[in-house]
Tab-separated table of C-alpha atoms in Angstrom:
chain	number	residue	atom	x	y	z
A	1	UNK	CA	39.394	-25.910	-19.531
A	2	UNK	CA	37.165	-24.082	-16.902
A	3	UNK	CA	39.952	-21.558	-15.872
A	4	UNK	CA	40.470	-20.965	-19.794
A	5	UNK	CA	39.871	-17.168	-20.515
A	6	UNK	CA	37.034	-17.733	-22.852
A	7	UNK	CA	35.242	-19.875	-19.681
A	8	UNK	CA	36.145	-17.187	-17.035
A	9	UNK	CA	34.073	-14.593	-19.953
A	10	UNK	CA	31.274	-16.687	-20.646
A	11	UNK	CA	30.631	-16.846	-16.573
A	12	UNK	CA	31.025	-13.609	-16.326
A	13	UNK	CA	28.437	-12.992	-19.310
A	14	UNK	CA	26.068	-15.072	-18.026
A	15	UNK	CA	26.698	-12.759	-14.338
A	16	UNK	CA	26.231	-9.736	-16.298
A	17	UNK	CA	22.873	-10.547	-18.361
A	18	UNK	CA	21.488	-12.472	-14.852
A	19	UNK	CA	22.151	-8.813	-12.981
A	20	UNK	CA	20.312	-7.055	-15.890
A	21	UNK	CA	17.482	-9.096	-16.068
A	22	UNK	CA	17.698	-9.220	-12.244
A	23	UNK	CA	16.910	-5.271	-12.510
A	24	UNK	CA	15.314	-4.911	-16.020
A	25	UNK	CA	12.268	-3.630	-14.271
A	26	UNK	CA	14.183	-0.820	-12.064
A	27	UNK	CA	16.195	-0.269	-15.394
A	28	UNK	CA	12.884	0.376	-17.488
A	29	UNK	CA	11.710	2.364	-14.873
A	30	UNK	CA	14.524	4.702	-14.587
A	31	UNK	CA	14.439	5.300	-18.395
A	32	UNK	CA	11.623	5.832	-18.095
A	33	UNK	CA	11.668	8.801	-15.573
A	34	UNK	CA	14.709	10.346	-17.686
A	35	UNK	CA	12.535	10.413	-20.658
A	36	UNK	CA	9.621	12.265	-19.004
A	37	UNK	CA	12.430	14.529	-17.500
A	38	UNK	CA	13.696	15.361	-20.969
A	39	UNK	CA	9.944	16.080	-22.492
A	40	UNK	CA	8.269	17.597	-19.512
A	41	UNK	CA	11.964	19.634	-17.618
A	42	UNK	CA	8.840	20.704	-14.797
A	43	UNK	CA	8.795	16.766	-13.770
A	44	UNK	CA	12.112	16.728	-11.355
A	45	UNK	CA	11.222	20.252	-10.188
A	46	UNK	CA	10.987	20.545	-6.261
A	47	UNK	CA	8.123	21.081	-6.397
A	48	UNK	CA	7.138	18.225	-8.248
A	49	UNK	CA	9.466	16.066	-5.896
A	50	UNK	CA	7.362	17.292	-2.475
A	51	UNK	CA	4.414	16.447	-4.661
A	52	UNK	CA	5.459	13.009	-5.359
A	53	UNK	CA	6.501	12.460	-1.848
A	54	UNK	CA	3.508	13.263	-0.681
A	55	UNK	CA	1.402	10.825	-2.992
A	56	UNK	CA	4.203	8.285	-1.554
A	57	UNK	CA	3.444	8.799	1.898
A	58	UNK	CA	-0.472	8.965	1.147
A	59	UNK	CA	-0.020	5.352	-0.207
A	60	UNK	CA	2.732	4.577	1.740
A	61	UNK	CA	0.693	2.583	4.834
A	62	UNK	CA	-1.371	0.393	2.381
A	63	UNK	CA	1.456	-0.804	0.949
A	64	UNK	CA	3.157	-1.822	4.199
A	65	UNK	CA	0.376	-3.388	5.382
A	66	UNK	CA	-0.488	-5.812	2.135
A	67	UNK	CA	2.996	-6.202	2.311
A	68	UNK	CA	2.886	-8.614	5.322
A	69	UNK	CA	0.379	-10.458	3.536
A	70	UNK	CA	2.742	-11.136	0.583
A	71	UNK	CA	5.283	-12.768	2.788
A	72	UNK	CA	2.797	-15.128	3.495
A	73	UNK	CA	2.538	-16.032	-0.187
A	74	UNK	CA	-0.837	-14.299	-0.188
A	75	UNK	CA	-2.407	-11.114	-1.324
A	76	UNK	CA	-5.198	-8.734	0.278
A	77	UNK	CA	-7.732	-7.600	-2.285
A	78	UNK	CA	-9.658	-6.166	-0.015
A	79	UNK	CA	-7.521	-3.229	1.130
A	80	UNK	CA	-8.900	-0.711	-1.233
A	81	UNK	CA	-12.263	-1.088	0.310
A	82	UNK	CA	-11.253	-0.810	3.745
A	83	UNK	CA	-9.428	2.520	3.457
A	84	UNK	CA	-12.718	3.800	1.556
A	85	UNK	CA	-15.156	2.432	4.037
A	86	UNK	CA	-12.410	3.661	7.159
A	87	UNK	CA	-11.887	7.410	5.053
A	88	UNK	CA	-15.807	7.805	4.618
A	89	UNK	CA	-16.332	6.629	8.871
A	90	UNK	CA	-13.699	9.301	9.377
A	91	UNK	CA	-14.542	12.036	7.507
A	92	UNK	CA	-18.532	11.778	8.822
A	93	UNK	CA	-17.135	11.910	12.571
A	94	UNK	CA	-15.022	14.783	11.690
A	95	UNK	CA	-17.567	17.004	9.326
A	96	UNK	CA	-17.407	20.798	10.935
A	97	UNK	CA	-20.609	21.046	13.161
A	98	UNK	CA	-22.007	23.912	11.010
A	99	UNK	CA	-22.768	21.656	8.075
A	100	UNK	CA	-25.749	21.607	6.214
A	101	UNK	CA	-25.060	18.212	5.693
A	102	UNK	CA	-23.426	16.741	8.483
A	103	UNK	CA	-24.156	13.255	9.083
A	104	UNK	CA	-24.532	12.717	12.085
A	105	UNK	CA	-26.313	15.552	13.401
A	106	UNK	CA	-25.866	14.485	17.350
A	107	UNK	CA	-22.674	13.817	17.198
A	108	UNK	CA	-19.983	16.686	17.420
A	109	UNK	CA	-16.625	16.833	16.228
A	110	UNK	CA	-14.794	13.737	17.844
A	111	UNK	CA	-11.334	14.305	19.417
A	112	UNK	CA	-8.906	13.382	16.269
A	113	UNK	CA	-7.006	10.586	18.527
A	114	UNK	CA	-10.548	9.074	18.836
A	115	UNK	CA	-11.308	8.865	15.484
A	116	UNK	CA	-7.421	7.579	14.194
A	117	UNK	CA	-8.355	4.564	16.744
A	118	UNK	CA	-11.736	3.850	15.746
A	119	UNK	CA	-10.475	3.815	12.036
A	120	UNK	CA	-7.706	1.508	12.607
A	121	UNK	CA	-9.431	-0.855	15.152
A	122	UNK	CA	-11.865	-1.218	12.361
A	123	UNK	CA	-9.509	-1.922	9.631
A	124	UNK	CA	-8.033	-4.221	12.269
A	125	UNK	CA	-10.954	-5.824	13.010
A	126	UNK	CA	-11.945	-6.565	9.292
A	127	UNK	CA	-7.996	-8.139	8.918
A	128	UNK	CA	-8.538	-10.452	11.723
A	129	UNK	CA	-11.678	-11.642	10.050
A	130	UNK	CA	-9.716	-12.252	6.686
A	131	UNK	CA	-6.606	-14.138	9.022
A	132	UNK	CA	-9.170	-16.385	10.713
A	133	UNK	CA	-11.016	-17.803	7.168
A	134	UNK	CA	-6.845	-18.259	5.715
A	135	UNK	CA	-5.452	-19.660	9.038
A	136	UNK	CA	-8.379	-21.690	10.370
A	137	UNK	CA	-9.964	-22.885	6.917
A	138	UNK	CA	-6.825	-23.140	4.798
A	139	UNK	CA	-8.571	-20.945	2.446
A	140	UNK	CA	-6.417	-19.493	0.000
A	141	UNK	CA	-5.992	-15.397	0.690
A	142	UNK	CA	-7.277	-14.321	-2.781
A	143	UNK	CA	-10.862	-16.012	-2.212
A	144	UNK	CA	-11.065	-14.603	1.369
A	145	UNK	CA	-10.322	-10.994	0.632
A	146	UNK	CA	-12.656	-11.131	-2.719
A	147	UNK	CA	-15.138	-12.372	-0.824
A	148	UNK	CA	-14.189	-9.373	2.164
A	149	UNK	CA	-13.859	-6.891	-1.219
A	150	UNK	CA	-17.425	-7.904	-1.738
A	151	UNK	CA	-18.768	-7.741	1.547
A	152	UNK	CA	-16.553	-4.443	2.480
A	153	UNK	CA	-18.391	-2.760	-0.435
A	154	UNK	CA	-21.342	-3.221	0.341
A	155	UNK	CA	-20.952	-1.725	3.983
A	156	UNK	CA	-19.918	1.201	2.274
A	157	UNK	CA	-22.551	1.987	0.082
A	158	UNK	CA	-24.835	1.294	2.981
A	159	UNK	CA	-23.044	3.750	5.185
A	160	UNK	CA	-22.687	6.314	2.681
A	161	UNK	CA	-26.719	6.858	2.906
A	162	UNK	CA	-26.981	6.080	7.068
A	163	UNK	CA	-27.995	9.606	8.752
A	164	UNK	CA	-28.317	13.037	7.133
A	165	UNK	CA	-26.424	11.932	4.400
A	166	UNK	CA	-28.414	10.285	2.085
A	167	UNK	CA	-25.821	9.185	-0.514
A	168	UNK	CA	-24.047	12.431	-0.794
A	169	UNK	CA	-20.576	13.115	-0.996
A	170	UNK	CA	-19.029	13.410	2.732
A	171	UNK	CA	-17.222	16.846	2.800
A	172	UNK	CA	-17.071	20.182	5.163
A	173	UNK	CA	-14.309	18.558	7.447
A	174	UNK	CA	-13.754	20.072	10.473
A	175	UNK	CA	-10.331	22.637	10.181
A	176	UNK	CA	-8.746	20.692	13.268
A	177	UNK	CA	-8.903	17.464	10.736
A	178	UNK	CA	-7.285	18.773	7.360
A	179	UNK	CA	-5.249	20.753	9.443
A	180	UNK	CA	-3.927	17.739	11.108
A	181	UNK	CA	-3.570	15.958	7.923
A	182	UNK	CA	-3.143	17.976	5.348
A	183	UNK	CA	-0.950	21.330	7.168
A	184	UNK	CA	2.195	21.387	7.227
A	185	UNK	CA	5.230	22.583	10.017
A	186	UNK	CA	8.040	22.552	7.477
A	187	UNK	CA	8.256	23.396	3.858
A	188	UNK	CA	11.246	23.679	1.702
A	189	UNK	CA	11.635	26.027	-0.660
A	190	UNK	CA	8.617	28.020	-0.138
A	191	UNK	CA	6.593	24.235	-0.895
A	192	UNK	CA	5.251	22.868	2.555
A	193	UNK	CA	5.212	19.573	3.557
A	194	UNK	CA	2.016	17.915	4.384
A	195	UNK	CA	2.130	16.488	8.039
A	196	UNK	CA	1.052	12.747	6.751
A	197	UNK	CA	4.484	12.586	5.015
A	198	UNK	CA	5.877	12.371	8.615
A	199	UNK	CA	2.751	9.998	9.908
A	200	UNK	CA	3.988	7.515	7.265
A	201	UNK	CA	8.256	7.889	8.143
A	202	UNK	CA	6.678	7.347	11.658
A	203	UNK	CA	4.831	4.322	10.424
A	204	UNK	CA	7.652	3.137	7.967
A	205	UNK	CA	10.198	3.428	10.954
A	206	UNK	CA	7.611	1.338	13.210
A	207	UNK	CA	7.086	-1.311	10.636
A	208	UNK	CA	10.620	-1.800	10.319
A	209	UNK	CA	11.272	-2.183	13.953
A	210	UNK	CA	7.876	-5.005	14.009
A	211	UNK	CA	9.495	-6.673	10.861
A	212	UNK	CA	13.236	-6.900	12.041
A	213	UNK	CA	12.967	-6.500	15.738
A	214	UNK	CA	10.188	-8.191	17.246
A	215	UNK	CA	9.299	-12.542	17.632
A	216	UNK	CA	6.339	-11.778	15.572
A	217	UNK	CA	8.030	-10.482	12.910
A	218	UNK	CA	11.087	-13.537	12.660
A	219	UNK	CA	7.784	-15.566	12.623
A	220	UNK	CA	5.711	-13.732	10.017
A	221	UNK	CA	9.394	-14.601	7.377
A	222	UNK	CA	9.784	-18.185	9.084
A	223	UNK	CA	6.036	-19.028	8.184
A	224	UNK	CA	5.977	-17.354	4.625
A	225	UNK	CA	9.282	-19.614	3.989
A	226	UNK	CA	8.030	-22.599	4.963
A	227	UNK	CA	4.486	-23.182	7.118
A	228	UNK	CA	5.445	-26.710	7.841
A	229	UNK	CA	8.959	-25.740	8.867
A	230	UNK	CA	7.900	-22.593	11.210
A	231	UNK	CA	4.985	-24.970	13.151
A	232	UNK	CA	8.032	-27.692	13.869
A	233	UNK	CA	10.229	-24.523	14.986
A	234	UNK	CA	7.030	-23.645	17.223
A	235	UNK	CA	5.391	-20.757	15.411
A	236	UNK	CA	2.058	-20.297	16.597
A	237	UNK	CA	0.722	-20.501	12.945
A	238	UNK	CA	-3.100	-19.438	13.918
A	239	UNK	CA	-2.093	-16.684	15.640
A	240	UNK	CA	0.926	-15.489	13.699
A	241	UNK	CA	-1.673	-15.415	10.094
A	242	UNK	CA	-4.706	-13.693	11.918
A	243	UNK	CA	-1.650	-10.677	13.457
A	244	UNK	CA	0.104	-10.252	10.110
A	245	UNK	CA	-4.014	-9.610	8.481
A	246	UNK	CA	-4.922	-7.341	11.441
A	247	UNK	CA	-2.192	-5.388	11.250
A	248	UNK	CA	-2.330	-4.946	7.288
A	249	UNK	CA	-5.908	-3.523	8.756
A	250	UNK	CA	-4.780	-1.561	10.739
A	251	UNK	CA	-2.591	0.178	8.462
A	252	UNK	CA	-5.813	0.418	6.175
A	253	UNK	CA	-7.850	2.017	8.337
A	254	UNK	CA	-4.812	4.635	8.917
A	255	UNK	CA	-4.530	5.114	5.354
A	256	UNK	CA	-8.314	5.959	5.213
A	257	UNK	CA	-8.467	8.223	8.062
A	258	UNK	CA	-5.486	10.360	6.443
A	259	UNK	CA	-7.556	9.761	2.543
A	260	UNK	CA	-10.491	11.194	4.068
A	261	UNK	CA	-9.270	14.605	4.881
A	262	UNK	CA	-7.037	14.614	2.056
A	263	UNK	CA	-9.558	14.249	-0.762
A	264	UNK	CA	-12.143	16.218	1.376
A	265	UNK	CA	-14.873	15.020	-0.328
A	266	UNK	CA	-15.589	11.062	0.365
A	267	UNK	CA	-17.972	8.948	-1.572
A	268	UNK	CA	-18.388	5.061	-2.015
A	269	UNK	CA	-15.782	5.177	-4.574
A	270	UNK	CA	-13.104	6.463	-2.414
A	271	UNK	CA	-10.271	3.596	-1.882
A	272	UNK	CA	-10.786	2.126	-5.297
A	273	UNK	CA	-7.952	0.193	-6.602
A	274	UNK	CA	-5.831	1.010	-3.900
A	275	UNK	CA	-4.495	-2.336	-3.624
A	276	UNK	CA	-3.331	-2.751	-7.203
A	277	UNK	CA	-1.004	0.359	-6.328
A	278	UNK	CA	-0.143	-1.207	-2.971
A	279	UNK	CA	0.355	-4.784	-4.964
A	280	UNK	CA	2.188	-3.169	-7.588
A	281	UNK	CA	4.606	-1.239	-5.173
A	282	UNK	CA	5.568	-4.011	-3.391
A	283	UNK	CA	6.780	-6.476	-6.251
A	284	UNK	CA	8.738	-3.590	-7.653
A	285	UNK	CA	9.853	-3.243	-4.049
A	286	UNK	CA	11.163	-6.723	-3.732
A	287	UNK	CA	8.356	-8.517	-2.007
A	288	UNK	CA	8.007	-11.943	-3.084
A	289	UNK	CA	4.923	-13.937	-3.769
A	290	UNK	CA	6.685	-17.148	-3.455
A	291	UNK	CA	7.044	-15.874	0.588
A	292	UNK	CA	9.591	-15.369	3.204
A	293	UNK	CA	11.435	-12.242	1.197
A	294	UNK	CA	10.167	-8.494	1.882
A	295	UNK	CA	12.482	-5.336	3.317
A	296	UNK	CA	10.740	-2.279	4.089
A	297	UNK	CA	13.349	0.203	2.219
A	298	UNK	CA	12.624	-2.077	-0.663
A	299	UNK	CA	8.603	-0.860	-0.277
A	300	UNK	CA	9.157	2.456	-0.216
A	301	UNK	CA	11.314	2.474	-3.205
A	302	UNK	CA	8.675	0.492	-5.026
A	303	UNK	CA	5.877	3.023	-3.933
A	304	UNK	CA	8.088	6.099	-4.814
A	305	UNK	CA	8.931	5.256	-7.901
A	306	UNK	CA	5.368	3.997	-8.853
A	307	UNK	CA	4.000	7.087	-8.179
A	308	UNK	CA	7.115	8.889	-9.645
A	309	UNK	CA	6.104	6.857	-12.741
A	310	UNK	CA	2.127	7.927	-12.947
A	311	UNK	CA	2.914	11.389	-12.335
A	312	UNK	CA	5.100	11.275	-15.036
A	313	UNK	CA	2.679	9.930	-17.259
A	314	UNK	CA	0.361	12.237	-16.128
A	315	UNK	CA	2.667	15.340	-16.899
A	316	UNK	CA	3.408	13.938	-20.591
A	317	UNK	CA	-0.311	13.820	-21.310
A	318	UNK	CA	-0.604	10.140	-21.244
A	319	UNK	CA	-3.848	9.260	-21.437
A	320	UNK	CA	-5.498	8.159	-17.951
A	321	UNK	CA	-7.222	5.359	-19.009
A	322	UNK	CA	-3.813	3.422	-20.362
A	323	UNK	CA	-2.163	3.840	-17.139
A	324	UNK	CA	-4.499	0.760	-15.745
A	325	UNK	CA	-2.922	-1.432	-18.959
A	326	UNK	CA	0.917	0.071	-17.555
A	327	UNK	CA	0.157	-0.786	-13.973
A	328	UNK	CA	-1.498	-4.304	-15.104
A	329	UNK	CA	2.159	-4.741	-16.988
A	330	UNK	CA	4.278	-3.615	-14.102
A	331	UNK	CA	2.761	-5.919	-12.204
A	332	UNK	CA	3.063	-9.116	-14.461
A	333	UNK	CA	6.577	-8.092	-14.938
A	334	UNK	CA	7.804	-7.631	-12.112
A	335	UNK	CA	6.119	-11.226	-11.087
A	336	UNK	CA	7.957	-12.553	-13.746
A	337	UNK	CA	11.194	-11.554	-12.763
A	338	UNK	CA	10.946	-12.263	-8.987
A	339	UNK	CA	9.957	-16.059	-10.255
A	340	UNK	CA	12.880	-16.157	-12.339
A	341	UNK	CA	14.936	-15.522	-9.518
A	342	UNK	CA	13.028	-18.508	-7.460
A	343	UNK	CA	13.175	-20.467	-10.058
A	344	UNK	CA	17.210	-19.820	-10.331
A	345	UNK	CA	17.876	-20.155	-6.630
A	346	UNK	CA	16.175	-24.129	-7.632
């Protein structure tokens, strides 16, 4: 009775309508885009394109970095923060010495190697903070970076009024810094290329290599899996929790130093929400909270087509304010359908 015709088309039914609701979200998305391309024809111009692959690579790092924390079954709500407190550290060591405003008067213009290092130990140094509460407390990621969020925030604000400053926005960055950031050596069509698209391919490429390559990064998917399992196996547990947070940091504090000489003009607000769009990206991406799952192609595709998605909204006249309720629902959704899949594989 199984081989019967009508049993051979009800499994392949149920196939079909798993595969769809598999990919509803990509699906929805995609419909999405074609509508916008049939109201607004300007939104799959090339020029559009370069600009959406540039707001991919701007959020690009973040992304990759919270990523690591996902495979861990945790999150990292304190990202935002750090790129706004690492983008506003930048941009003051960077401010052209002529300012009226510079903040720190006896300081120059640091070397731009210099400051990239500071910003990322920093954003490193905050992550291995974060991994030691989770690993050595068993504290459960989303208290620990709330907590960070908190603490990160109020740094900032503090920092924002330190020297010659005095709570003003942090602008008149030094040429060598936007140049570095936001210039361009190739542009196609007559639309150049900002140089921190090819900071984060260099940065995507490296995180692959870490993630597929490397011990640490077999033992980053072993422990997400199964913690019990990967400490049996010999996974340095401790260790393995406080590198995957550090280097989510890292890639923070890269993401701020870039964000400060693209916006130009830093404040305390800077970084804001930048974690919902990393968290956001990387469930559409294929990262799964229940741990051990995560490709890096699968991130980018999740950040490119959430930002393909906003600046479609954005193009159609949607207004601004509803695009936190579409994010909030991409979000739940697209948790939804990765736990239908766990719950399947059960």
């Amino acid at each position: 009775m199984s081989n019967s015709p009508a049993a051979k088309s009800e499994l392949n039914s149920k196939r079909i309508g798993s595969l769809v609701l598999d990919n509803s979200l990509y699906i929805i998305m995609i419909l999405a885009i074609i509508y916008i391309a049939i109201i607004n024809p300007n939104f799959l111009t090339p020029n559009s394109i370069i600009n959406i692959i540039g707001q991919t690579a701007a959020y690009l790092p973040a992304a990759l970095g919270i990523a690591g924390c996902i495979v861990l079954t945790g999150t990292d709500l304190s990202a935002g923060r750090i790129v706004g407190l690492t983008a506003c550290i930048a941009a003051s060591l960077l401010q052209t010495v002529s300012s009226a405003n510079k903040m720190w008067t006896n300081i120059g213009v640091l070397p731009i190697p210099v400051v990239i290092i500071i910003a990322m130990l920093i954003g490193a140094a905050i992550g291995c903070f974060n991994g030691f509460f989770v690993a050595k407390f068993k504290l459960h990621p989303f208290i620990v970076t709330l907590a960070t969020q908190l603490i990160i925030y109020t740094l900032l604000l503090l920092y924002v009024q330190m020297g010659n400053n005095n709570g003003m926005a942090i602008s008149n960055l030094d040429a060598s810094y936007t140049n570095f950031v936001k210039g361009s050596i190739l542009n196609i069509g007559g639309t150049p290329i900002p140089n921190y698209v090819w900071f984060a391919i260099i940065l995507t490429a490296l995180m692959w290599f870490i993630w597929n390559k490397t011990t640490f990064g077999k033992n980053m998917f072993a422990l997400g899996a199964n913690e019990e399992a990967a400490r049996v196996s010999g996974v340095n547990v401790f260790l393995t929790t406080i590198m995957v947070f550090a280097l989510a940091g890292a890639m923070y504090g890269f993401t701020g130093f870039v964000e400060g000489a693209r916006i130009g003009s830093n404040t305390a607000n800077t970084g804001f929400n930048y974690e919902q769009d990393a968290i956001a990206a990387c469930v559409i991406g294929g990262v799964s909270f229940v741990g051990g799952i995560g490709k890096i192609r699968g991130i980018v595709v999740g950040v490119f087509l959430l930002r393909l998605i906003f600046v479609g909204l954005t193009m159609i006249s949607i207004d601004q304010n509803l695009q936190y309720l579409i994010k909030g629902g991409i979000i739940l959704f697209a948790c939804a359908v990765d736990m239908r899949k766990y719950l399947a594989k059960k």
